[in-house]
Short mmCIF file of C-alpha atoms in Angstrom, two decimals:
data_model
loop_
_atom_site.label_atom_id
_atom_site.label_comp_id
_atom_site.label_asym_id
_atom_site.label_seq_id
_atom_site.Cartn_x
_atom_site.Cartn_y
_atom_site.Cartn_z
CA MET M 1 5.75 6.93 -1.34
CA SER M 2 2.98 8.98 -2.82
CA VAL M 3 1.40 11.75 -0.82
CA GLU M 4 -1.40 14.20 -1.53
CA GLN M 5 -0.74 17.75 -2.60
CA VAL M 6 -0.31 20.45 0.03
CA GLY M 7 -3.63 21.36 1.56
CA THR M 8 -2.45 24.48 3.36
CA SER M 9 -0.96 27.71 2.18
CA GLY M 10 -0.89 31.35 3.14
CA GLY M 11 -1.00 30.64 6.85
CA GLY M 12 -3.56 27.82 7.09
CA ASP M 13 -2.39 25.58 9.89
CA GLY M 14 -3.54 22.24 8.43
CA ALA M 15 -3.87 20.87 11.96
CA ASP M 16 -7.10 19.05 11.20
CA GLU M 17 -5.87 17.55 7.94
CA PRO M 18 -6.44 13.77 8.16
CA GLY M 19 -3.79 11.10 7.92
CA TRP M 20 -0.84 12.83 9.60
CA GLU M 21 -1.53 12.08 13.24
CA VAL M 22 0.97 10.13 15.33
CA ASP M 23 -0.17 6.71 16.53
CA PRO M 24 0.68 6.72 20.27
CA ASP M 25 0.67 2.93 20.33
CA ASP M 26 3.44 2.75 17.72
CA GLU M 27 6.36 3.56 20.00
CA SER M 28 9.13 3.45 17.39
CA SER M 29 7.26 5.79 15.04
CA ALA M 30 6.32 8.16 17.85
CA ALA M 31 9.96 8.32 18.92
CA LEU M 32 11.09 9.14 15.37
CA VAL M 33 8.48 11.88 14.91
CA GLY M 34 9.43 13.32 18.31
CA SER M 35 13.11 13.39 17.35
CA VAL M 36 12.34 15.17 14.08
CA GLY M 37 10.18 17.70 15.92
CA ARG M 38 12.99 18.49 18.35
CA GLN M 39 15.41 19.01 15.48
CA ILE M 40 13.04 21.44 13.77
CA LYS M 41 12.59 23.38 17.02
CA ALA M 42 16.34 23.54 17.56
CA TRP M 43 16.91 24.92 14.05
CA ARG M 44 14.08 27.44 14.51
CA GLU M 45 15.42 28.72 17.82
CA SER M 46 18.94 28.84 16.43
CA ALA M 47 17.59 31.06 13.63
CA GLY M 48 16.00 33.35 16.24
CA MET M 49 12.47 32.82 14.94
CA ARG M 50 9.28 32.52 16.96
CA ALA M 51 6.86 29.71 16.12
CA GLY M 52 4.28 32.05 14.59
CA GLU M 53 6.89 33.85 12.51
CA PHE M 54 8.34 30.57 11.31
CA GLY M 55 4.89 29.19 10.46
CA ALA M 56 4.02 32.28 8.42
CA ALA M 57 7.31 31.98 6.54
CA ILE M 58 6.64 28.39 5.46
CA GLY M 59 2.89 28.78 4.90
CA TYR M 60 1.61 26.93 7.97
CA GLY M 61 -0.10 28.06 11.17
CA GLU M 62 1.55 28.48 14.56
CA ASP M 63 -0.59 25.70 16.05
CA LEU M 64 0.68 23.15 13.54
CA VAL M 65 4.28 24.24 14.13
CA TYR M 66 3.89 23.54 17.85
CA LYS M 67 2.29 20.17 17.15
CA VAL M 68 5.11 19.14 14.81
CA GLU M 69 7.81 20.32 17.21
CA GLY M 70 6.06 18.52 20.05
CA GLY M 71 6.01 15.22 18.14
CA ARG M 72 2.20 15.19 17.94
CA ARG M 73 2.00 15.67 14.18
CA ILE M 74 3.92 14.11 11.30
CA PRO M 75 5.37 16.89 9.13
CA ARG M 76 4.55 16.70 5.44
CA PRO M 77 7.47 16.50 2.98
CA GLU M 78 6.57 20.03 1.86
CA PHE M 79 6.78 21.25 5.45
CA LEU M 80 10.31 19.88 5.76
CA ASP M 81 11.39 21.32 2.39
CA ARG M 82 10.16 24.78 3.29
CA ALA M 83 11.56 24.59 6.81
CA ASP M 84 14.96 23.58 5.46
CA ASP M 85 14.97 26.55 3.09
CA VAL M 86 13.72 29.14 5.59
CA LEU M 87 16.00 27.99 8.40
CA GLY M 88 19.05 27.51 6.18
CA ALA M 89 19.49 23.90 7.27
CA GLY M 90 21.40 23.00 4.11
CA GLY M 91 19.38 19.87 3.40
CA LYS M 92 19.57 18.45 6.93
CA LEU M 93 15.82 18.84 7.52
CA ALA M 94 14.77 17.95 3.98
CA MET M 95 16.67 14.67 4.17
CA LEU M 96 14.41 13.56 7.04
CA LYS M 97 11.60 13.01 4.53
CA ARG M 98 12.82 9.53 3.72
CA GLU M 99 12.91 8.52 7.40
CA LEU M 100 9.34 9.76 7.85
CA ALA M 101 8.00 8.34 4.58
CA GLU M 102 6.52 5.18 6.10
CA VAL M 103 5.66 6.47 9.57
CA ARG M 104 2.29 7.73 8.39
CA TYR M 105 1.01 4.22 7.73
CA PRO M 106 -0.04 1.55 10.28
CA LYS M 107 2.75 -0.73 11.47
CA LYS M 108 1.25 -3.89 9.96
CA VAL M 109 1.06 -2.17 6.58
CA ARG M 110 4.66 -0.97 6.86
CA ASP M 111 5.79 -4.48 7.77
CA LEU M 112 4.02 -5.92 4.73
CA ALA M 113 5.46 -3.23 2.47
CA ARG M 114 8.99 -4.01 3.71
CA LEU M 115 8.53 -7.71 3.01
CA GLU M 116 7.20 -7.02 -0.48
CA ALA M 117 10.07 -4.62 -1.12
CA GLN M 118 12.58 -7.37 -0.24
CA ALA M 119 10.89 -10.18 -2.15
CA VAL M 120 12.37 -11.47 -5.39
CA GLU M 121 9.22 -13.47 -6.14
CA LEU M 122 5.59 -13.10 -5.13
CA LEU M 123 2.79 -15.64 -5.64
CA ALA M 124 -0.73 -14.46 -4.86
CA TYR M 125 -4.20 -15.92 -5.31
CA GLY M 126 -7.17 -13.64 -4.55
CA ASP M 127 -10.76 -14.76 -4.22
CA HIS M 128 -12.94 -11.96 -2.79
CA ASN M 129 -11.31 -8.84 -4.21
CA LEU M 130 -8.26 -7.82 -6.19
CA HIS M 131 -4.82 -8.10 -4.63
CA GLY M 132 -3.74 -4.80 -3.07
CA LEU M 133 -0.82 -4.43 -5.46
CA LEU M 134 -3.23 -4.49 -8.40
CA GLN M 135 -5.80 -2.03 -7.10
CA THR M 136 -6.37 1.50 -8.35
CA SER M 137 -6.79 4.13 -5.64
CA GLU M 138 -10.50 4.41 -6.56
CA TYR M 139 -11.05 0.68 -6.17
CA ALA M 140 -9.14 0.62 -2.88
CA ARG M 141 -11.19 3.57 -1.58
CA ALA M 142 -14.43 1.78 -2.47
CA LEU M 143 -13.28 -1.27 -0.50
CA PHE M 144 -12.32 0.70 2.59
CA GLU M 145 -15.48 2.81 2.52
CA MET M 146 -17.67 -0.32 2.67
CA ARG M 147 -15.84 -1.81 5.67
CA LEU M 148 -17.97 -2.52 8.75
CA PRO M 149 -17.66 -1.14 11.33
CA GLN M 150 -17.13 1.95 9.22
CA TYR M 151 -13.77 3.67 8.92
CA GLU M 152 -13.56 7.37 9.64
CA PRO M 153 -12.81 9.49 6.51
CA ASP M 154 -9.21 10.09 7.60
CA GLU M 155 -8.74 6.36 8.18
CA VAL M 156 -9.98 5.66 4.64
CA GLU M 157 -7.55 8.15 3.11
CA GLN M 158 -4.67 6.81 5.18
CA ALA M 159 -5.45 3.23 4.19
CA VAL M 160 -5.73 4.12 0.50
CA ALA M 161 -2.43 6.03 0.54
CA ALA M 162 -0.69 3.10 2.26
CA ARG M 163 -2.03 0.61 -0.28
CA VAL M 164 -1.02 2.69 -3.27
CA ALA M 165 2.42 3.31 -1.76
CA ARG M 166 3.13 -0.44 -1.80
CA GLN M 167 2.83 -0.45 -5.58
CA THR M 168 6.35 0.92 -5.97
CA ILE M 169 7.21 -2.79 -6.19
CA PHE M 170 6.48 -2.49 -9.93
CA ASP M 171 9.24 0.12 -10.27
CA ARG M 172 12.00 -1.92 -8.65
CA THR M 173 15.25 -2.80 -10.40
CA PRO M 174 15.95 -5.65 -10.76
CA ALA M 175 12.26 -6.39 -11.12
CA PRO M 176 10.82 -9.15 -8.91
CA ALA M 177 8.80 -11.99 -10.47
CA LEU M 178 5.14 -11.35 -9.67
CA SER M 179 2.41 -13.93 -10.21
CA PHE M 180 -1.27 -13.22 -9.55
CA VAL M 181 -4.34 -15.40 -9.97
CA GLN M 182 -7.68 -13.65 -9.60
CA GLU M 183 -11.18 -15.08 -9.48
CA GLU M 184 -13.36 -14.07 -12.40
CA ALA M 185 -15.91 -12.69 -9.93
CA THR M 186 -13.40 -10.10 -8.69
CA LEU M 187 -13.17 -8.74 -12.24
CA ARG M 188 -16.92 -8.50 -12.72
CA ARG M 189 -18.04 -7.00 -9.41
CA PRO M 190 -18.44 -3.20 -9.96
CA LEU M 191 -17.21 -2.05 -6.57
CA GLY M 192 -17.39 1.74 -6.53
CA GLY M 193 -19.39 1.86 -9.76
CA THR M 194 -18.98 1.04 -13.42
CA MET M 195 -16.35 3.68 -14.19
CA VAL M 196 -14.23 2.55 -11.26
CA LEU M 197 -14.39 -0.99 -12.60
CA ARG M 198 -13.47 0.14 -16.12
CA ARG M 199 -10.38 1.98 -14.90
CA GLN M 200 -9.50 -1.02 -12.74
CA LEU M 201 -9.70 -3.36 -15.72
CA GLU M 202 -7.54 -0.96 -17.73
CA ARG M 203 -4.91 -1.05 -14.98
CA LEU M 204 -4.96 -4.85 -14.95
CA LEU M 205 -4.30 -4.90 -18.68
CA MET M 206 -1.37 -2.52 -18.24
CA VAL M 207 0.15 -4.45 -15.33
CA GLY M 208 -0.49 -7.81 -16.96
CA LYS M 209 1.64 -6.82 -19.95
CA LEU M 210 4.74 -6.14 -17.84
CA ARG M 211 7.49 -8.68 -18.54
CA ASN M 212 7.94 -9.61 -14.88
CA VAL M 213 4.22 -10.03 -14.18
CA SER M 214 2.02 -13.08 -14.76
CA LEU M 215 -1.68 -12.32 -14.36
CA GLN M 216 -4.19 -15.17 -14.64
CA VAL M 217 -7.95 -15.45 -14.26
CA MET M 218 -9.72 -18.36 -12.59
CA PRO M 219 -13.02 -18.86 -14.48
CA ILE M 220 -16.23 -19.32 -12.53
CA ASP M 221 -17.15 -22.45 -14.48
CA ARG M 222 -14.18 -24.56 -13.32
CA GLU M 223 -15.30 -27.94 -11.93
CA GLU M 224 -12.01 -28.41 -10.05
CA HIS M 225 -10.47 -25.67 -7.97
CA ALA M 226 -7.48 -25.99 -5.62
CA GLY M 227 -8.07 -22.58 -4.07
CA MET M 228 -11.36 -23.17 -2.28
CA GLN M 229 -9.67 -22.69 1.10
CA GLY M 230 -9.22 -18.98 0.44
CA GLU M 231 -6.52 -16.45 -0.33
CA THR M 232 -2.95 -17.72 -0.61
CA GLN M 233 0.28 -15.75 -0.83
CA VAL M 234 3.96 -16.68 -0.81
CA LEU M 235 6.89 -14.27 -0.73
CA LYS M 236 10.38 -15.51 -1.62
CA PHE M 237 13.58 -13.67 -0.71
CA LYS M 238 17.09 -13.41 -2.11
CA ASP M 239 18.65 -15.50 0.67
CA GLY M 240 16.42 -18.47 -0.21
CA SER M 241 13.99 -17.97 2.66
CA ALA M 242 10.27 -17.50 2.15
CA LEU M 243 7.10 -16.53 3.98
CA GLY M 244 3.59 -17.69 3.17
CA ARG M 245 0.02 -17.42 4.35
CA SER M 246 -3.29 -18.99 3.39
CA GLU M 247 -6.69 -18.33 4.92
CA GLY M 248 -7.52 -22.02 5.07
CA ALA M 249 -4.21 -23.37 6.38
CA TYR M 250 -2.29 -23.15 9.66
CA ASN M 251 -5.07 -21.06 11.24
CA GLY M 252 -4.40 -18.30 8.71
CA ARG M 253 -1.05 -17.39 10.27
CA ALA M 254 2.14 -16.64 8.36
CA VAL M 255 4.52 -19.59 8.05
CA SER M 256 8.19 -19.97 7.13
CA ASP M 257 8.73 -23.69 7.74
CA PRO M 258 9.90 -25.32 4.46
CA LYS M 259 7.40 -28.20 4.74
CA GLN M 260 4.47 -25.85 5.23
CA LEU M 261 5.66 -23.57 2.44
CA ARG M 262 5.88 -26.52 0.04
CA ILE M 263 2.20 -27.25 0.69
CA LEU M 264 1.24 -23.64 -0.05
CA GLU M 265 3.38 -23.60 -3.19
CA LEU M 266 1.85 -26.88 -4.36
CA ARG M 267 -1.61 -25.46 -3.83
CA TYR M 268 -0.72 -22.30 -5.71
CA GLY M 269 0.80 -24.33 -8.54
CA MET M 270 -2.45 -26.25 -8.92
CA ILE M 271 -4.45 -23.01 -8.89
CA ARG M 272 -2.29 -21.63 -11.70
CA ALA M 273 -2.66 -24.81 -13.72
CA GLN M 274 -6.45 -24.69 -13.42
CA ALA M 275 -6.70 -20.98 -14.35
CA LEU M 276 -6.59 -19.43 -17.80
CA THR M 277 -3.10 -18.89 -19.19
CA PRO M 278 -1.69 -15.33 -18.96
CA ARG M 279 -2.40 -14.75 -22.67
CA GLU M 280 -5.95 -16.08 -22.35
CA SER M 281 -6.44 -14.03 -19.20
CA LEU M 282 -5.49 -10.72 -20.84
CA ALA M 283 -7.85 -11.49 -23.71
CA PHE M 284 -10.58 -12.26 -21.19
CA ILE M 285 -10.00 -8.96 -19.35
CA GLU M 286 -10.13 -7.07 -22.65
CA GLN M 287 -13.45 -8.75 -23.37
CA LEU M 288 -14.82 -7.76 -19.96
CA LEU M 289 -13.67 -4.18 -20.52
CA GLY M 290 -15.56 -4.10 -23.79
CA GLU M 291 -18.68 -5.35 -22.03
CA THR M 292 -18.45 -2.89 -19.13
#
């Protein structure tokens, strides 16, 4: 998962840096962060170092060291790398980065990311804005900043990082089959400004040319439209099971019953048939980019 660059050095404690707090309501994550903190403390004490001395050695303040050791702060990957080196842990602390990689993000986002990471096929129709897997960080930030009630700045950054982190799905091997249908309006609305839209269109062109990706546009002028009930998404897994959700069906809840899934797949199939073909869609996006 992607993370920002280190924001502290030369003794800055970084304690107020947004996005690395522990969610007390997420018991499993809090337990993991607490366990990591205890391990760091044990290694520090075994090395005969005081918290302030240890913090100075790794470029962080004493206050942050205490917060990490007390399970009240998620340590950055850089913190763990430096701690491992200074304490001579032989990789035992650095290897904890993978376990902590997802803890920073809300549980519902982590659950979605896990499902997407396991899917061998994804079908997604978006009507109001671009699907999260297609968004640039700038576009995602614009969306989160206009939410009402407003997000705090650290909540915005955390949400953006979580959304971008899900996009590792494009790097998977073997590559899953990904199908997206987007409303024309989502490609024209300049959320975040014209330059944000231009870079977003450029990303769509890049993603749409991947061999495992089908990207289609639903024109505004269509007289028949099977997607008027709202967003629809279906995830299919290697064992033959699937999970789907549509805003206008089954009270918007996720479903796994084969009969209900067939209805969602039928709806999505009709949406695809009514949209521009992938080739036509890429040409349309190129035209919009030229007009932007």
